[in-house]
Coordinates of C-alpha atoms in Angstrom, one line a residue:
M2 CA -16.9 7.7 -12.2
A3 CA -18.7 9.3 -9.3
T4 CA -19.6 13.0 -9.5
V5 CA -17.4 15.4 -7.6
P6 CA -18.9 18.7 -6.3
A7 CA -18.2 21.5 -8.8
D8 CA -16.3 23.7 -6.4
F9 CA -13.7 21.0 -5.8
E10 CA -13.8 19.2 -9.2
A11 CA -10.3 20.6 -10.2
S12 CA -8.7 20.0 -6.8
S13 CA -6.2 17.2 -6.3
D14 CA -6.6 14.8 -3.4
A15 CA -3.8 16.6 -1.6
E16 CA -5.7 19.9 -1.9
L17 CA -8.9 18.3 -0.7
I18 CA -7.1 16.8 2.3
T19 CA -5.8 20.3 3.2
A20 CA -9.3 21.7 2.9
V21 CA -10.7 19.0 5.1
R22 CA -8.2 19.8 7.8
R23 CA -9.3 23.4 7.5
G24 CA -12.9 22.3 8.2
S25 CA -14.5 21.9 4.8
P26 CA -17.1 19.1 4.8
S27 CA -17.6 19.6 1.0
A28 CA -14.0 18.7 0.4
Y29 CA -14.4 15.4 2.3
G30 CA -17.6 14.8 0.2
S31 CA -15.4 15.1 -2.9
L32 CA -12.9 12.6 -1.5
Y33 CA -15.8 10.3 -0.7
Q34 CA -17.2 10.4 -4.2
R35 CA -13.8 9.7 -5.7
H36 CA -12.9 6.8 -3.6
V37 CA -16.1 5.2 -2.3
G38 CA -16.2 2.7 -5.2
A39 CA -12.8 1.4 -4.4
A40 CA -13.8 1.1 -0.7
Y41 CA -16.9 -0.9 -1.6
N42 CA -14.8 -3.1 -3.8
L43 CA -12.5 -4.1 -1.0
A44 CA -15.3 -4.3 1.6
R45 CA -17.1 -6.9 -0.6
Q46 CA -14.0 -9.0 -0.6
L47 CA -13.7 -8.9 3.2
T48 CA -17.3 -9.4 4.2
G49 CA -20.1 -11.8 3.7
S50 CA -23.0 -9.4 2.9
S51 CA -23.8 -6.1 1.4
A52 CA -25.0 -4.8 4.8
E53 CA -21.6 -5.7 6.4
A54 CA -19.8 -4.0 3.5
D55 CA -21.9 -0.8 4.0
D56 CA -21.0 -0.8 7.7
L57 CA -17.3 -1.2 6.9
V58 CA -17.2 1.5 4.3
S59 CA -19.0 3.9 6.6
E60 CA -16.7 3.1 9.5
A61 CA -13.6 3.5 7.4
F62 CA -14.6 6.9 6.0
A63 CA -15.6 8.1 9.5
K64 CA -12.2 7.0 11.0
V65 CA -10.3 8.7 8.2
L66 CA -12.3 11.9 8.7
D67 CA -11.5 12.0 12.4
T68 CA -7.8 11.3 11.6
L69 CA -7.6 14.2 9.1
R70 CA -9.4 16.6 11.4
G71 CA -6.8 15.6 14.1
G72 CA -4.0 16.6 11.8
R73 CA -2.8 13.1 11.1
G74 CA -3.1 10.7 8.2
P75 CA -2.1 11.1 4.5
E76 CA -1.0 14.2 2.7
S77 CA -1.9 12.9 -0.8
A78 CA -2.2 9.1 -0.9
F79 CA -5.8 9.0 0.2
R80 CA -7.0 5.8 -1.4
A81 CA -4.3 3.4 -0.1
Y82 CA -4.7 5.0 3.4
L83 CA -8.5 4.6 3.3
L84 CA -8.2 0.9 2.1
T85 CA -5.7 0.1 4.9
V86 CA -8.1 1.6 7.5
L87 CA -11.0 -0.4 6.0
R88 CA -8.9 -3.6 6.2
H89 CA -8.0 -3.0 9.8
A90 CA -11.7 -2.4 10.6
A91 CA -12.7 -5.7 8.9
Y92 CA -10.1 -7.6 10.9
D93 CA -11.1 -5.9 14.2
K94 CA -14.7 -6.8 13.5
A95 CA -13.8 -10.5 13.0
R96 CA -11.9 -10.5 16.2
R97 CA -14.8 -8.9 18.1
D98 CA -17.2 -11.4 16.7
R99 CA -15.1 -14.3 18.0
R100 CA -14.8 -12.7 21.4
V101 CA -18.6 -12.5 21.7
E102 CA -18.5 -16.3 21.8
L103 CA -16.5 -16.3 25.1
S104 CA -18.5 -16.9 28.3
D105 CA -18.8 -14.0 30.8
D106 CA -16.7 -16.0 33.2
I107 CA -13.8 -16.5 30.8
E108 CA -13.9 -12.9 29.7
S109 CA -13.8 -11.7 33.4
V110 CA -10.7 -13.8 33.9
S111 CA -8.8 -13.2 30.6
G112 CA -10.4 -10.0 29.3
T113 CA -7.1 -8.2 29.3
A114 CA -5.4 -10.8 27.2
A115 CA -8.3 -11.1 24.9
A116 CA -8.3 -7.4 24.2
Q117 CA -4.8 -7.5 22.8
P118 CA -4.6 -7.3 19.0
F119 CA -3.9 -10.5 17.2
A120 CA -0.6 -10.7 15.4
D121 CA -0.8 -11.2 11.6
P122 CA 2.3 -13.2 10.8
A123 CA 1.9 -13.2 7.1
L124 CA 1.6 -9.4 6.9
E125 CA 4.5 -9.0 9.3
G126 CA 6.6 -11.1 6.9
L127 CA 5.5 -9.0 4.0
E128 CA 6.5 -5.8 5.9
R129 CA 10.0 -7.2 6.1
S130 CA 10.2 -7.9 2.3
L131 CA 12.6 -5.8 0.2
A132 CA 9.6 -4.4 -1.8
A133 CA 7.7 -3.2 1.3
Q134 CA 10.8 -1.7 2.9
A135 CA 11.8 0.1 -0.3
F136 CA 8.2 1.3 -0.9
A137 CA 8.1 2.7 2.6
R138 CA 11.1 4.9 1.9
L139 CA 9.5 6.7 -1.0
P140 CA 7.9 10.2 -0.8
E141 CA 4.2 9.9 -0.4
R142 CA 3.5 11.4 -3.8
W143 CA 5.5 8.7 -5.4
Q144 CA 3.7 6.1 -3.3
A145 CA 0.4 7.5 -4.5
V146 CA 1.2 7.4 -8.2
L147 CA 2.6 3.9 -8.0
W148 CA -0.5 2.6 -6.1
H149 CA -2.9 4.0 -8.7
T150 CA -0.9 3.1 -11.8
E151 CA 0.9 -0.1 -10.9
V152 CA -1.4 -1.8 -8.4
E153 CA -4.8 -0.7 -9.6
G154 CA -3.7 -0.3 -13.3
Q155 CA -5.5 3.0 -13.7
P156 CA -4.7 5.0 -16.9
A157 CA -2.8 8.3 -16.5
A158 CA -5.9 10.3 -17.6
E159 CA -7.9 8.8 -14.7
V160 CA -5.1 9.4 -12.1
A161 CA -4.4 13.0 -13.3
P162 CA -7.2 14.8 -11.3
L163 CA -6.3 12.9 -8.2
L164 CA -2.8 14.2 -8.2
G165 CA -3.5 17.6 -9.8
L166 CA -1.4 16.8 -12.9
T167 CA -1.9 16.4 -16.6
P168 CA -1.9 12.8 -18.0
N169 CA 1.7 13.4 -19.3
G170 CA 2.6 14.7 -15.9
V171 CA 1.3 11.5 -14.3
A172 CA 3.3 9.4 -16.7
A173 CA 6.5 11.3 -15.9
L174 CA 5.9 11.1 -12.2
A175 CA 5.2 7.4 -12.4
Y176 CA 8.5 6.9 -14.3
R177 CA 10.4 8.8 -11.6
A178 CA 8.6 6.8 -8.9
R179 CA 9.5 3.5 -10.5
E180 CA 13.1 4.5 -10.8
G181 CA 13.0 5.7 -7.2
L182 CA 11.6 2.4 -6.1
R183 CA 14.4 0.5 -7.9
R184 CA 17.0 2.7 -6.2
A185 CA 15.3 2.2 -2.8
Y186 CA 15.4 -1.6 -3.5
L187 CA 19.1 -1.4 -4.0
Q188 CA 19.6 0.6 -0.9
V189 CA 17.7 -1.9 1.3
H190 CA 19.6 -4.8 -0.3
L191 CA 23.0 -3.2 0.2
A192 CA 22.2 -2.4 3.8
E193 CA 21.6 -6.1 4.4
T194 CA 24.6 -7.4 2.3
T195 CA 28.0 -8.1 3.6
D196 CA 29.4 -10.3 0.8
S197 CA 31.7 -8.1 -1.3
R198 CA 30.8 -9.7 -4.6
C199 CA 27.1 -9.3 -3.9
R200 CA 27.6 -5.7 -3.0
A201 CA 29.6 -5.0 -6.2
T202 CA 26.8 -6.7 -8.3
A203 CA 24.0 -4.9 -6.5
E204 CA 25.6 -1.5 -7.1
R205 CA 25.4 -2.2 -10.8
L206 CA 22.0 -3.9 -11.0
G207 CA 20.1 -0.7 -11.7
A208 CA 22.2 0.1 -14.8
W209 CA 22.0 -3.6 -15.7
T210 CA 18.2 -3.6 -15.8
R211 CA 18.3 -0.6 -18.1
S212 CA 21.0 -2.2 -20.4
G213 CA 23.3 0.6 -19.4
L214 CA 26.5 -1.4 -18.6
A215 CA 29.5 -1.9 -20.9
R216 CA 29.9 -5.5 -22.2
R217 CA 32.6 -6.4 -19.7
E218 CA 30.6 -5.2 -16.7
R219 CA 27.4 -6.8 -17.9
A220 CA 29.3 -10.1 -18.2
Q221 CA 30.6 -9.8 -14.7
V222 CA 27.1 -9.1 -13.3
E223 CA 25.5 -12.0 -15.2
A224 CA 28.3 -14.4 -14.1
H225 CA 27.5 -13.5 -10.5
L226 CA 23.7 -13.8 -11.1
D227 CA 24.3 -17.3 -12.5
E228 CA 25.6 -18.5 -9.1
C229 CA 23.8 -16.3 -6.5
A230 CA 20.1 -17.0 -5.9
R231 CA 19.7 -13.9 -3.7
C232 CA 21.0 -11.5 -6.3
R233 CA 19.0 -13.2 -9.0
A234 CA 15.8 -12.6 -6.9
L235 CA 16.7 -9.0 -6.5
A236 CA 17.4 -8.6 -10.2
A237 CA 14.0 -10.2 -11.0
E238 CA 12.2 -7.8 -8.7
L239 CA 14.1 -4.8 -10.1
A240 CA 13.1 -5.9 -13.6
D241 CA 9.4 -6.3 -12.6
V242 CA 8.5 -3.4 -10.3
N243 CA 4.8 -3.9 -11.2
G244 CA 4.8 -7.5 -10.0
A245 CA 6.7 -6.6 -6.8
M246 CA 4.1 -3.9 -6.1
R247 CA 1.2 -6.2 -6.5
G248 CA 2.8 -9.2 -4.9
F249 CA 4.3 -7.6 -1.7
V250 CA 2.9 -4.1 -1.3
A251 CA -0.8 -4.5 -2.3
P252 CA -1.4 -7.3 0.4
L253 CA -0.2 -4.9 3.1
V254 CA -3.0 -2.6 2.2
L255 CA -5.7 -5.0 1.1
G256 CA -5.0 -8.1 3.2
A257 CA -7.1 -11.2 2.3
G258 CA -9.0 -9.1 -0.2
T259 CA -6.0 -8.6 -2.5
L260 CA -6.8 -11.1 -5.3
G261 CA -10.5 -10.1 -5.5
Y262 CA -9.8 -6.4 -5.4
I263 CA -7.2 -6.5 -8.1
A264 CA -9.4 -8.7 -10.3
A265 CA -12.4 -6.4 -9.8
T266 CA -10.5 -3.2 -10.6
G267 CA -9.3 -4.8 -13.8
G268 CA -5.8 -3.9 -12.7
A269 CA -2.6 -4.1 -14.7
E270 CA -2.3 -7.3 -16.8
G271 CA -0.9 -10.2 -14.8
G272 CA -1.8 -8.5 -11.5
V273 CA -3.8 -11.4 -10.1
A274 CA -1.1 -13.9 -10.8
A275 CA 1.6 -11.6 -9.4
A276 CA -0.3 -11.1 -6.1
A277 CA -1.5 -14.7 -5.6
T278 CA 1.3 -16.0 -3.4
A279 CA 1.5 -13.1 -1.1
A280 CA -2.3 -12.6 -0.9
A281 CA -2.8 -16.3 -0.1
A282 CA -0.4 -15.9 2.8
A283 CA -2.2 -12.8 4.1
G284 CA -5.5 -14.6 3.8
A285 CA -4.2 -17.6 5.8
A286 CA -3.1 -15.2 8.5
A287 CA -6.5 -13.4 8.4
S288 CA -8.4 -16.6 8.8
G289 CA -6.3 -17.9 11.7
A290 CA -5.8 -14.6 13.6
A291 CA -8.1 -12.0 12.1
G292 CA -6.6 -9.1 13.8
S293 CA -4.0 -6.8 12.3
A294 CA -0.9 -5.9 14.1
G295 CA -1.7 -2.2 13.9
G296 CA -5.0 -2.3 15.8
A297 CA -7.5 0.3 14.7
G298 CA -5.3 1.7 12.0
A299 CA -6.6 5.3 11.6
G300 CA -5.9 6.2 15.1
S301 CA -2.2 5.7 14.8
G302 CA -1.9 7.9 11.7
T303 CA 0.0 5.2 9.7
S304 CA -0.9 2.7 7.1
L305 CA 1.5 0.0 6.2
G306 CA 3.0 -0.5 9.7
G307 CA 5.7 1.5 11.2
A308 CA 5.5 5.2 11.8
G309 CA 6.3 8.4 9.9
G310 CA 4.7 8.4 6.5
T311 CA 1.3 7.4 5.2
F312 CA 2.5 3.9 4.5
G313 CA 4.9 3.8 7.4
G314 CA 8.7 3.8 7.3
G315 CA 10.4 6.8 5.8
G316 CA 7.6 8.0 3.4
T317 CA 7.2 11.7 3.5
A318 CA 4.5 14.2 2.5
A319 CA 4.0 15.2 -1.0
G320 CA 7.0 16.8 -2.5
S321 CA 10.3 16.1 -0.8
G322 CA 12.0 15.7 -4.1
A323 CA 9.2 13.8 -5.6
G324 CA 8.4 16.5 -8.1
G325 CA 5.0 17.6 -9.4

């Protein structure tokens, strides 16, 4: 692990972010040391050379610094925000490189249209998934612990200093965050469901996944699941929060680099397989239209699309019921 300056060694990422906003360059140096390895990991997946990876990492850290100094950006989930900015920068570079091939005459006629960001249909589709919508509703502190523990598979002892908690505190926070994600899944599903039988089943799926239903209720839920593919899919996602995180949320941050990044981090077991389908879709979109829908990323103050929290949607700053 990289060495963190002694004066900030015991500080959480949230405390370091606050210090950066107050003008401390040393605090940003600490954030750099903690997260530069992850940034290089993703940059190597998205570029063809070490030099290009160096440039991407430098650009991403510079953009995030400007964002924090401007009072925007994350409150605690620094790594996922940084990686999202890096992925945007990689796609923007690919778009610029292709535009260089245009002749001056063509650019003079169609420069306005060429300057528009490319749509990324695969990532747009992922943003509409239940997993992404549910994740975006979580408080940022919950988003951060889920990213580090479920996507990257980091042990609680390694995550603890980033969140300013003990390892036991990380484990407890991760448990609450997983339960919160399941509840958010159900809320999103119920908002889109009009069938009365599906609604009745969805309202009991949380208890069903924890084996908390009486025998009669369990039989009713399982009878409906036998005949309803949509509710079966929801039940499967509720039962495997880890897989849903890696399969639908990780590609929104990592884009075409998802598979390589998770493999290189030695993430949670089964992570590569869980992310394969969604990452392949994101990679296809990146190859065909290597711009991200969000443009430069850092300038907007959001990460996973939308507006409001670090990851977009309804995510809030650290706290907001997330607990410490």
